[in-house]
Short mmCIF file of C-alpha atoms and ligand atoms in Angstrom, two decimals:
data_model
loop_
_atom_site.label_atom_id
_atom_site.label_comp_id
_atom_site.label_asym_id
_atom_site.label_seq_id
_atom_site.Cartn_x
_atom_site.Cartn_y
_atom_site.Cartn_z
CA UNK P 17 7.48 18.44 -2.59
CA UNK P 18 8.19 15.11 -4.31
CA UNK P 19 7.39 12.10 -2.13
CA UNK P 20 9.48 8.96 -2.49
CA UNK P 21 8.20 5.41 -2.51
CA UNK P 22 9.26 3.00 0.20
CA UNK P 23 10.15 0.26 -2.26
CA UNK P 24 12.85 0.59 -4.89
CA UNK P 25 15.78 -0.88 -6.70
CA UNK P 26 19.41 0.01 -6.13
CA UNK P 27 21.55 1.31 -8.90
CA UNK P 28 25.30 1.31 -9.14
CA UNK P 29 26.79 4.52 -7.70
CA UNK P 30 26.38 6.24 -11.03
CA UNK P 31 24.63 4.49 -13.86
CA UNK P 32 24.90 5.92 -17.34
CA UNK P 33 22.13 6.05 -19.89
CA UNK P 34 21.61 7.62 -23.27
CA UNK P 35 18.08 8.65 -22.37
CA UNK P 36 16.16 8.60 -19.09
CA UNK P 37 12.38 8.68 -19.37
CA UNK P 38 10.65 9.94 -16.23
CA UNK P 39 7.23 8.35 -15.80
CA UNK P 40 5.75 4.99 -16.67
CA UNK P 41 2.36 5.98 -17.98
CA UNK P 42 1.29 5.19 -21.51
CA UNK P 43 3.38 8.03 -22.94
CA UNK P 44 6.58 7.31 -21.00
CA UNK P 45 6.28 3.59 -21.79
CA UNK P 46 5.64 4.31 -25.46
CA UNK P 47 8.62 6.68 -25.63
CA UNK P 48 10.94 4.14 -23.95
CA UNK P 49 9.78 1.44 -26.36
CA UNK P 50 10.13 3.70 -29.41
CA UNK P 51 13.65 4.74 -28.40
CA UNK P 52 14.68 1.11 -27.98
CA UNK P 53 13.02 0.26 -31.30
CA UNK P 54 15.06 3.05 -32.93
CA UNK P 55 18.23 1.37 -31.67
CA UNK P 56 19.00 3.53 -28.64
CA UNK P 57 20.77 0.96 -26.51
CA UNK P 58 20.76 2.55 -23.07
CA UNK P 59 17.21 3.66 -22.32
CA UNK P 60 16.12 3.76 -18.68
CA UNK P 61 12.52 4.43 -17.67
CA UNK P 62 12.00 5.42 -14.02
CA UNK P 63 8.52 5.05 -12.58
CA UNK P 64 8.03 6.11 -8.98
CA UNK P 65 5.26 3.57 -8.33
CA UNK P 66 3.84 0.83 -10.57
CA UNK P 67 3.53 1.35 -14.30
CA UNK P 68 0.15 2.85 -15.29
CA UNK P 69 -0.54 4.01 -11.75
CA UNK P 70 -1.28 7.58 -12.92
CA UNK P 71 -3.88 8.76 -15.43
CA UNK P 72 -3.08 5.99 -17.90
CA UNK P 73 -4.30 3.10 -15.75
CA UNK P 74 -7.64 4.82 -15.17
CA UNK P 75 -8.09 6.18 -18.64
CA UNK P 76 -11.32 5.53 -20.52
CA UNK P 77 -8.94 4.95 -23.42
CA UNK P 78 -11.21 5.98 -26.29
CA UNK P 79 -9.35 5.37 -29.52
CA UNK P 80 -10.75 7.78 -32.08
CA UNK P 81 -9.38 10.39 -34.45
CA UNK P 82 -11.96 13.16 -34.31
CA UNK P 83 -10.33 16.42 -33.28
CA UNK P 84 -11.03 20.02 -34.11
CA UNK P 85 -7.35 20.58 -34.90
CA UNK P 86 -5.08 18.99 -37.46
CA UNK P 87 -2.13 18.24 -35.16
CA UNK P 88 -3.87 16.11 -32.56
CA UNK P 89 -5.75 14.42 -35.39
CA UNK P 90 -2.47 13.57 -37.13
CA UNK P 91 -1.08 12.09 -33.90
CA UNK P 92 -4.27 10.04 -33.43
CA UNK P 93 -4.22 8.93 -37.08
CA UNK P 94 -0.58 7.82 -36.84
CA UNK P 95 -1.36 5.97 -33.61
CA UNK P 96 -4.51 4.20 -34.77
CA UNK P 97 -2.84 1.39 -36.78
CA UNK P 98 -0.77 0.48 -33.72
CA UNK P 99 -3.96 -0.13 -31.73
CA UNK P 100 -5.78 -1.80 -34.60
CA UNK P 101 -2.90 -4.14 -35.50
CA UNK P 102 -1.45 -4.43 -31.99
CA UNK P 103 -0.65 -8.13 -32.11
CA UNK P 104 1.20 -7.87 -35.43
CA UNK P 105 3.12 -4.74 -34.44
CA UNK P 106 3.68 -5.16 -30.70
CA UNK P 107 3.14 -8.89 -30.16
CA UNK P 108 1.01 -10.09 -27.28
CA UNK P 109 -2.76 -10.11 -27.07
CA UNK P 110 -4.85 -7.42 -28.75
CA UNK P 111 -5.59 -4.38 -26.58
CA UNK P 112 -8.19 -2.84 -28.91
CA UNK P 113 -11.96 -3.32 -29.04
CA UNK P 114 -13.64 -2.19 -32.22
CA UNK P 115 -17.06 -0.61 -31.73
CA UNK P 116 -17.29 2.39 -34.06
CA UNK P 117 -17.37 5.96 -32.74
CA UNK P 118 -19.50 9.07 -33.10
CA UNK P 119 -18.86 12.65 -32.09
CA UNK P 120 -22.20 14.46 -31.82
CA UNK P 121 -22.79 18.22 -31.73
CA UNK P 122 -25.75 20.56 -31.32
CA UNK P 123 -27.26 22.29 -34.43
CA UNK P 124 -25.21 25.52 -34.04
CA UNK P 125 -21.99 23.50 -34.48
CA UNK P 126 -23.15 21.39 -37.45
CA UNK P 127 -21.27 23.49 -40.01
CA UNK P 128 -18.10 23.42 -37.88
CA UNK P 129 -18.28 19.64 -37.59
CA UNK P 130 -18.68 19.25 -41.34
CA UNK P 131 -15.59 21.43 -41.87
CA UNK P 132 -13.67 19.34 -39.36
CA UNK P 133 -14.76 16.12 -41.07
CA UNK P 134 -13.39 17.53 -44.34
CA UNK P 135 -10.09 18.35 -42.62
CA UNK P 136 -9.91 14.87 -41.04
CA UNK P 137 -10.69 13.17 -44.36
CA UNK P 138 -7.92 15.17 -46.03
CA UNK P 139 -5.50 13.61 -43.52
CA UNK P 140 -6.80 10.17 -44.54
CA UNK P 141 -9.08 9.46 -41.57
CA UNK P 142 -12.05 7.24 -42.31
CA UNK P 143 -14.92 9.47 -41.14
CA UNK P 144 -18.17 10.87 -42.51
CA UNK P 145 -20.80 13.29 -41.26
CA UNK P 146 -24.18 11.73 -40.46
CA UNK P 147 -27.53 13.46 -40.09
CA UNK P 148 -29.42 12.77 -36.84
CA UNK P 149 -31.68 10.40 -38.80
CA UNK P 150 -28.71 8.45 -40.15
CA UNK P 151 -27.30 8.17 -36.64
CA UNK P 152 -30.67 6.89 -35.48
CA UNK P 153 -30.47 4.17 -38.17
CA UNK P 154 -27.13 3.10 -36.67
CA UNK P 155 -28.25 3.39 -33.03
CA UNK P 156 -32.05 3.02 -32.98
CA UNK P 157 -32.15 3.44 -29.19
CA UNK P 158 -30.44 6.87 -29.26
CA UNK P 159 -32.18 10.18 -28.67
CA UNK P 160 -31.09 12.39 -31.57
CA UNK P 161 -33.62 15.22 -31.09
CA UNK P 162 -31.12 17.84 -29.91
CA UNK P 163 -28.38 16.89 -32.40
CA UNK P 164 -27.24 18.85 -35.42
CA UNK P 165 -24.89 16.31 -36.94
CA UNK P 166 -22.59 13.44 -35.97
CA UNK P 167 -19.08 12.55 -37.15
CA UNK P 168 -18.87 8.79 -37.55
CA UNK P 169 -15.66 6.77 -37.50
CA UNK P 170 -16.61 3.20 -38.37
CA UNK P 171 -13.21 1.73 -37.41
CA UNK P 172 -12.64 3.36 -34.01
CA UNK P 173 -13.25 1.97 -30.54
CA UNK P 174 -11.42 1.78 -27.25
CA UNK P 175 -8.40 0.09 -25.72
CA UNK P 176 -7.49 -1.69 -22.52
CA UNK P 177 -5.29 0.99 -20.90
CA UNK P 178 -3.23 -1.14 -18.50
CA UNK P 179 -2.65 -3.82 -21.15
CA UNK P 180 -1.44 -1.11 -23.55
CA UNK P 181 1.15 0.17 -21.06
CA UNK P 182 2.17 -3.41 -20.32
CA UNK P 183 2.60 -4.06 -24.06
CA UNK P 184 4.94 -1.09 -24.43
CA UNK P 185 6.85 -2.23 -21.33
CA UNK P 186 7.19 -5.78 -22.62
CA UNK P 187 8.42 -4.78 -26.08
CA UNK P 188 10.67 -2.07 -24.67
CA UNK P 189 12.19 -4.57 -22.27
CA UNK P 190 12.67 -7.14 -25.06
CA UNK P 191 14.51 -4.49 -27.09
CA UNK P 192 16.82 -3.62 -24.20
CA UNK P 193 15.15 -0.74 -22.34
CA UNK P 194 15.52 -0.87 -18.55
CA UNK P 195 12.15 -0.32 -16.92
CA UNK P 196 12.56 0.54 -13.23
CA UNK P 197 9.36 0.58 -11.20
CA UNK P 198 9.27 2.00 -7.65
CA UNK P 199 12.12 4.29 -8.62
CA UNK P 200 11.33 7.98 -8.23
CA UNK P 201 13.25 10.67 -10.04
CA UNK P 202 13.85 13.09 -7.21
CA UNK P 203 15.60 15.67 -9.34
CA UNK P 204 16.56 16.37 -12.92
CA UNK P 205 20.24 17.29 -12.88
CA UNK P 206 21.45 20.19 -14.96
CA UNK P 207 24.55 22.30 -15.18
CA UNK P 208 23.80 25.65 -16.72
CA UNK P 209 21.94 25.06 -19.97
CA UNK P 210 22.70 21.32 -20.17
CA UNK P 211 20.90 18.32 -18.64
CA UNK P 212 23.27 15.89 -16.93
CA UNK P 213 20.88 13.12 -15.92
CA UNK P 214 18.66 12.46 -12.93
CA UNK P 215 18.89 11.80 -9.24
CA UNK P 216 16.61 8.92 -8.27
CA UNK P 217 15.50 7.24 -5.06
CA UNK P 218 17.96 4.48 -6.03
CA UNK P 219 20.93 6.61 -7.07
CA UNK P 220 22.13 8.86 -9.82
CA UNK P 221 21.78 8.19 -13.55
CA UNK P 222 23.97 10.25 -15.87
CA UNK P 223 22.27 10.75 -19.20
CA UNK P 224 22.55 12.79 -22.36
CA UNK P 225 18.80 13.30 -22.56
CA UNK P 226 15.90 13.29 -20.12
CA UNK P 227 12.25 13.05 -21.12
CA UNK P 228 9.78 14.38 -18.56
CA UNK P 229 6.71 12.19 -19.13
CA UNK P 230 5.57 12.52 -15.55
CA UNK P 231 1.90 13.33 -16.16
CA UNK P 232 0.32 15.30 -13.35
CA UNK P 233 3.66 15.41 -11.51
CA UNK P 234 5.52 17.08 -14.38
CA UNK P 235 4.89 20.72 -13.36
CA UNK P 236 6.46 20.12 -9.95
CA UNK P 237 9.35 18.10 -11.38
CA UNK P 238 10.12 20.91 -13.82
CA UNK P 239 9.67 23.66 -11.23
CA UNK P 240 12.53 22.12 -9.21
CA UNK P 241 14.91 23.01 -12.04
CA UNK P 242 13.44 26.44 -12.54
CA UNK P 243 11.20 25.56 -15.48
CA UNK P 244 7.58 26.69 -15.17
CA UNK P 245 5.14 24.90 -17.43
CA UNK P 246 1.66 26.39 -17.78
CA UNK P 247 -0.23 23.31 -16.64
CA UNK P 248 -2.41 22.27 -13.69
CA UNK P 249 -3.85 19.09 -12.30
CA UNK P 250 -7.57 18.46 -12.84
CA UNK P 251 -9.89 15.70 -11.64
CA UNK P 252 -11.68 13.38 -14.08
CA UNK P 253 -14.66 11.42 -12.79
CA UNK P 254 -16.09 8.31 -14.39
CA UNK P 255 -18.98 6.05 -13.50
CA UNK P 256 -19.51 2.54 -14.77
CA UNK P 257 -23.00 1.05 -15.08
CA UNK P 258 -24.35 -2.35 -16.02
CA UNK P 259 -26.69 -1.91 -18.97
CA UNK P 260 -30.26 -3.20 -18.85
CA UNK P 261 -31.09 -6.40 -20.75
CA UNK P 262 -32.68 -4.35 -23.57
CA UNK P 263 -29.22 -2.84 -24.29
CA UNK P 264 -27.21 -6.03 -24.02
CA UNK P 265 -25.42 -5.38 -27.33
CA UNK P 266 -22.49 -2.92 -27.20
CA UNK P 267 -23.31 0.57 -28.46
CA UNK P 268 -20.99 2.93 -30.32
CA UNK P 269 -18.45 5.01 -28.42
CA UNK P 270 -20.01 8.48 -28.09
CA UNK P 271 -18.44 11.86 -27.50
CA UNK P 272 -21.47 13.95 -26.69
CA UNK P 273 -20.56 17.60 -27.17
CA UNK P 274 -24.14 18.64 -26.42
CA UNK P 275 -23.75 17.33 -22.87
CA UNK P 276 -19.98 17.84 -22.60
CA UNK P 277 -19.33 14.19 -21.93
CA UNK P 278 -18.60 10.79 -23.44
CA UNK P 279 -19.54 7.17 -22.90
CA UNK P 280 -18.36 3.84 -24.19
CA UNK P 281 -19.08 0.16 -23.71
CA UNK P 282 -16.88 -1.78 -21.30
CA UNK P 283 -16.37 -5.51 -21.07
CA UNK P 284 -19.62 -7.01 -22.31
CA UNK P 285 -22.65 -5.40 -20.73
CA UNK P 286 -21.16 -2.39 -18.92
CA UNK P 287 -20.87 1.24 -20.02
CA UNK P 288 -18.42 3.86 -18.75
CA UNK P 289 -19.61 7.47 -18.71
CA UNK P 290 -17.48 10.54 -18.11
CA UNK P 291 -18.94 12.89 -15.49
CA UNK P 292 -17.85 16.51 -15.99
CA UNK P 293 -15.53 17.54 -13.16
CA UNK P 294 -14.21 21.03 -12.50
CA UNK P 295 -11.93 20.34 -9.54
CA UNK P 296 -8.52 21.82 -10.28
CA UNK P 297 -5.14 21.90 -8.56
CA UNK P 298 -5.57 18.50 -6.95
CA UNK P 299 -2.65 16.75 -5.27
CA UNK P 300 -2.02 13.74 -7.54
CA UNK P 301 -0.65 11.78 -4.57
CA UNK P 302 -3.71 12.33 -2.37
CA UNK P 303 -6.37 9.60 -2.14
CA UNK P 304 -9.13 10.28 -4.65
CA UNK P 305 -12.82 9.97 -3.87
CA UNK P 306 -15.69 10.13 -6.36
CA UNK P 307 -18.03 12.98 -5.35
CA UNK P 308 -21.37 11.58 -4.09
CA UNK P 309 -23.40 13.32 -6.82
CA UNK P 310 -21.36 11.87 -9.71
CA UNK P 311 -23.42 8.67 -10.27
CA UNK P 312 -26.61 10.75 -10.60
CA UNK P 313 -25.02 13.11 -13.12
CA UNK P 314 -23.63 10.13 -15.05
CA UNK P 315 -27.10 8.54 -15.10
CA UNK P 316 -28.64 11.79 -16.39
CA UNK P 317 -26.10 12.00 -19.23
CA UNK P 318 -26.67 8.40 -20.26
CA UNK P 319 -30.46 8.41 -20.06
CA UNK P 320 -30.66 11.68 -21.98
CA UNK P 321 -28.81 10.17 -24.94
CA UNK P 322 -30.05 6.58 -24.54
CA UNK P 323 -33.37 6.62 -22.66
CA UNK P 324 -33.34 2.82 -22.15
CA UNK P 325 -30.31 3.36 -19.87
CA UNK P 326 -32.90 4.21 -17.20
CA UNK P 327 -32.78 0.52 -16.36
CA UNK P 328 -28.97 0.54 -15.88
CA UNK P 329 -27.49 -0.18 -12.46
CA UNK P 330 -24.43 1.43 -10.91
CA UNK P 331 -21.40 -0.87 -11.01
CA UNK P 332 -18.59 1.41 -9.78
CA UNK P 333 -16.98 4.79 -10.24
CA UNK P 334 -13.79 6.63 -9.49
CA UNK P 335 -11.94 9.91 -9.66
CA UNK P 336 -8.63 10.16 -11.46
CA UNK P 337 -6.60 13.16 -12.65
CA UNK P 338 -4.55 14.42 -15.53
CA UNK P 339 -2.33 17.40 -16.23
CA UNK P 340 -4.06 20.13 -18.29
CA UNK P 341 -2.13 22.83 -20.11
CA UNK P 342 -3.37 26.39 -20.44
CA UNK P 343 -4.74 25.78 -23.96
CA UNK P 344 -5.81 22.17 -23.21
CA UNK P 345 -3.29 20.63 -25.60
CA UNK P 346 -0.21 18.53 -24.87
CA UNK P 347 3.22 20.02 -24.30
CA UNK P 348 5.68 18.07 -26.43
CA UNK P 349 9.22 18.56 -27.58
CA UNK P 350 12.53 20.20 -26.68
CA UNK P 351 12.88 22.89 -24.06
CA UNK P 352 14.59 26.03 -25.31
CA UNK P 353 17.57 26.89 -23.14
CA UNK P 354 17.91 23.46 -21.49
CA UNK P 355 19.79 21.15 -23.87
CA UNK P 356 18.84 17.52 -23.50
CA UNK P 357 15.49 18.12 -21.78
CA UNK P 358 12.34 16.97 -23.58
CA UNK P 359 8.74 17.32 -22.42
CA UNK P 360 5.87 14.91 -23.09
CA UNK P 361 3.18 15.99 -20.70
CA UNK P 362 -0.02 18.00 -20.08
CA UNK P 363 -2.07 15.73 -22.28
CA UNK P 364 -5.16 17.48 -20.96
CA UNK P 365 -7.50 14.49 -20.70
CA UNK P 366 -6.72 13.29 -24.21
CA UNK P 367 -3.28 11.68 -24.21
CA UNK P 368 -4.04 8.00 -24.36
CA UNK P 369 -4.98 7.45 -28.00
CA UNK P 370 -2.03 9.46 -29.29
CA UNK P 371 0.62 7.69 -27.17
CA UNK P 372 1.98 5.42 -29.94
CA UNK P 373 2.74 8.43 -32.17
CA UNK P 374 4.00 10.49 -29.24
CA UNK P 375 6.54 7.72 -28.61
CA UNK P 376 7.66 7.64 -32.25
CA UNK P 377 7.86 11.45 -32.50
CA UNK P 378 9.85 11.93 -29.30
CA UNK P 379 12.23 9.11 -30.30
CA UNK P 380 12.71 10.73 -33.73
CA UNK P 381 13.31 14.12 -32.15
CA UNK P 382 16.02 12.68 -29.91
CA UNK P 383 17.64 10.37 -32.46
CA UNK P 384 17.22 12.33 -35.71
CA UNK P 385 16.81 15.85 -34.35
CA UNK P 386 13.31 16.17 -35.85
CA UNK P 387 9.96 14.42 -35.49
CA UNK P 388 8.96 12.89 -38.81
CA UNK P 389 5.92 10.74 -38.06
CA UNK P 390 4.03 13.94 -37.23
CA UNK P 391 5.35 17.48 -37.04
CA UNK P 392 4.97 18.20 -33.32
CA UNK P 393 6.20 21.80 -33.43
CA UNK P 394 2.65 23.05 -32.72
CA UNK P 395 2.90 21.44 -29.26
CA UNK P 396 6.22 22.98 -28.22
CA UNK P 397 6.34 24.78 -24.86
CA UNK P 398 7.43 27.99 -26.57
CA UNK P 399 3.96 28.37 -28.12
CA UNK P 400 2.70 29.90 -24.88
CA UNK P 401 5.30 32.68 -25.00
CA UNK P 402 4.56 33.15 -28.70
CA UNK P 403 0.78 33.23 -28.21
CA UNK P 404 0.13 30.21 -30.46
CA UNK P 405 -2.13 27.19 -29.92
CA UNK P 406 -2.65 24.00 -31.95
CA UNK P 407 -6.42 24.62 -31.90
CA UNK P 408 -8.13 24.71 -35.28
CA UNK P 409 -10.55 27.26 -36.76
CA UNK P 410 -13.77 25.30 -36.06
CA UNK P 411 -13.98 24.45 -32.35
CA UNK P 412 -17.26 23.37 -30.72
CA UNK P 413 -18.83 24.74 -27.57
CA UNK P 414 -16.12 24.92 -24.90
CA UNK P 415 -16.49 22.02 -22.48
CA UNK P 416 -17.50 23.24 -19.03
CA UNK P 417 -15.11 20.83 -17.38
CA UNK P 418 -12.25 22.31 -19.41
CA UNK P 419 -13.00 25.81 -18.19
CA UNK P 420 -10.93 26.68 -15.20
CA UNK P 421 -7.82 28.42 -14.04
CA UNK P 422 -5.05 28.96 -16.51
C1 FAD V 516 -10.68 9.10 -16.27
C2 FAD V 516 -9.86 9.42 -17.48
C3 FAD V 516 -10.37 9.18 -18.75
C4 FAD V 516 -9.58 9.46 -19.88
N1 FAD V 516 -10.07 9.13 -21.10
C5 FAD V 516 -9.27 9.28 -22.18
C6 FAD V 516 -9.69 8.81 -23.43
O1 FAD V 516 -10.78 8.27 -23.56
N2 FAD V 516 -8.84 8.93 -24.50
C7 FAD V 516 -7.63 9.55 -24.37
O2 FAD V 516 -6.91 9.67 -25.37
N3 FAD V 516 -7.21 10.01 -23.19
C8 FAD V 516 -7.99 9.88 -22.10
N4 FAD V 516 -7.58 10.31 -20.89
C9 FAD V 516 -6.31 11.02 -20.78
C10 FAD V 516 -5.15 10.06 -20.81
O3 FAD V 516 -5.45 8.90 -20.09
C11 FAD V 516 -3.93 10.75 -20.26
O4 FAD V 516 -3.72 11.97 -20.95
C12 FAD V 516 -2.70 9.87 -20.44
O5 FAD V 516 -2.92 8.61 -19.86
C13 FAD V 516 -1.49 10.55 -19.80
O6 FAD V 516 -0.42 9.63 -19.89
P1 FAD V 516 0.99 10.02 -19.30
O7 FAD V 516 1.88 8.87 -19.57
O8 FAD V 516 1.37 11.36 -19.80
O9 FAD V 516 0.74 10.26 -17.73
P2 FAD V 516 0.43 9.24 -16.54
O10 FAD V 516 -0.33 8.07 -16.97
O11 FAD V 516 -0.16 10.07 -15.44
O12 FAD V 516 1.87 8.74 -16.13
C14 FAD V 516 2.80 9.56 -15.48
C15 FAD V 516 3.61 8.62 -14.61
O13 FAD V 516 4.73 9.32 -14.11
C16 FAD V 516 5.04 8.81 -12.83
N5 FAD V 516 5.85 9.81 -12.17
C17 FAD V 516 5.49 11.05 -11.82
N6 FAD V 516 6.53 11.70 -11.24
C18 FAD V 516 7.56 10.85 -11.24
C19 FAD V 516 8.90 10.93 -10.76
N7 FAD V 516 9.37 12.04 -10.18
N8 FAD V 516 9.71 9.85 -10.91
C20 FAD V 516 9.25 8.72 -11.52
N9 FAD V 516 7.97 8.58 -11.95
C21 FAD V 516 7.15 9.63 -11.83
C22 FAD V 516 3.66 8.62 -12.21
O14 FAD V 516 3.68 7.74 -11.13
C23 FAD V 516 2.85 8.12 -13.39
O15 FAD V 516 2.78 6.72 -13.43
C24 FAD V 516 -8.31 10.04 -19.72
C25 FAD V 516 -7.80 10.28 -18.46
C26 FAD V 516 -8.55 9.95 -17.35
C27 FAD V 516 -7.95 10.18 -15.98
#
């Protein structure tokens, strides 16, 4: 059941658009901007609440390119310059903080990581494999005893998630996109195999194309028109601590595959740590509460990797959610059998850093009939029926928080 917001705009009895984008998270905002930048004159983005009120606003927003598959890596690689050169490309203040990034794995996955580093370097990504000792030289306070190898990206870092969405909104608006907040899409309209537009809380919008970028709400939105997407809503918990004086300098962004977690610096002397969460099938509209044990687990993860974090103090924490597909990769592209419907959803806890390229690719698909920035065919919904997945040949230990119902 889709709930409607109390606030809203009113539309003329029937507005007409070339493309309606459903959802004002980082991906919907990026798509709306990219369409407008490609010269599509009538782009309307409908967001049922405030922009960035879903996963995007609460994202840890790591901006790195390390993946164990080529396709996500290519999306991250194509997106990275947008973050790095945000002011030149998007205007407005920078949203990116450069720290450097490492992805660390246990000894049994050392060979797999080296293979992945080779694959990433062949794409053009600036990354090298470091021994535990070399990582220790970079981060003298880190415990490297249980590590096999680390993939280092000297240029990576993290972004300000809300400012990123706002940047896409601002540029999209400047280029003519209509961004409607507090405007829920209550139904995608279709006749037979053709999309006709959307019904919204403010009236109907006729459109030649509709992009479902509705995050955790996408499965329900699609179900209403008889389209089942293999995706479910999962919780993501994060805790923020204030670092002790001995760790006043920012550390690298870490993805810690040994512990199935990540952490990154935040605004000066704080650090955000991801706390593995296996709560599935949450209602994305329900109030979210951080489980009481999460700060302790977060502290254990941090102090294991950086023992001096023992002196850190809890600043805050929260639970958010994202839409996870069955194979834990995004669902992107056209929908077979429903002309004019495009999906950009199920980013599976990893859809922030790739949003600039997702926007470009979806805009290219709609305008040119084919994504050129990155070939996104590997992410098409039909892969599930065909038994394909974008995953590469050298995955690491499956993350416990990714295990769950299909
Ligand atoms: C705690 C946390 C940490 C994360 N860390 C990272 C990270 O470090 N790096 C990374 O790359 N990714 C990360 N992610 C994942 C990433 O943030 C998400 O994959 C990404 O933000 C999803 O963006 P989206 O635009 O698809 O969805 P959302 O941001 O969820 O946006 C969907 C929007 O659609 C709107 N909507 C829904 N239904 C309707 C409707 N019917 N009508 C109108 N509007 C509607 C919602 O209100 C919402 O605003 C993290 C996520 C979380 C929660």
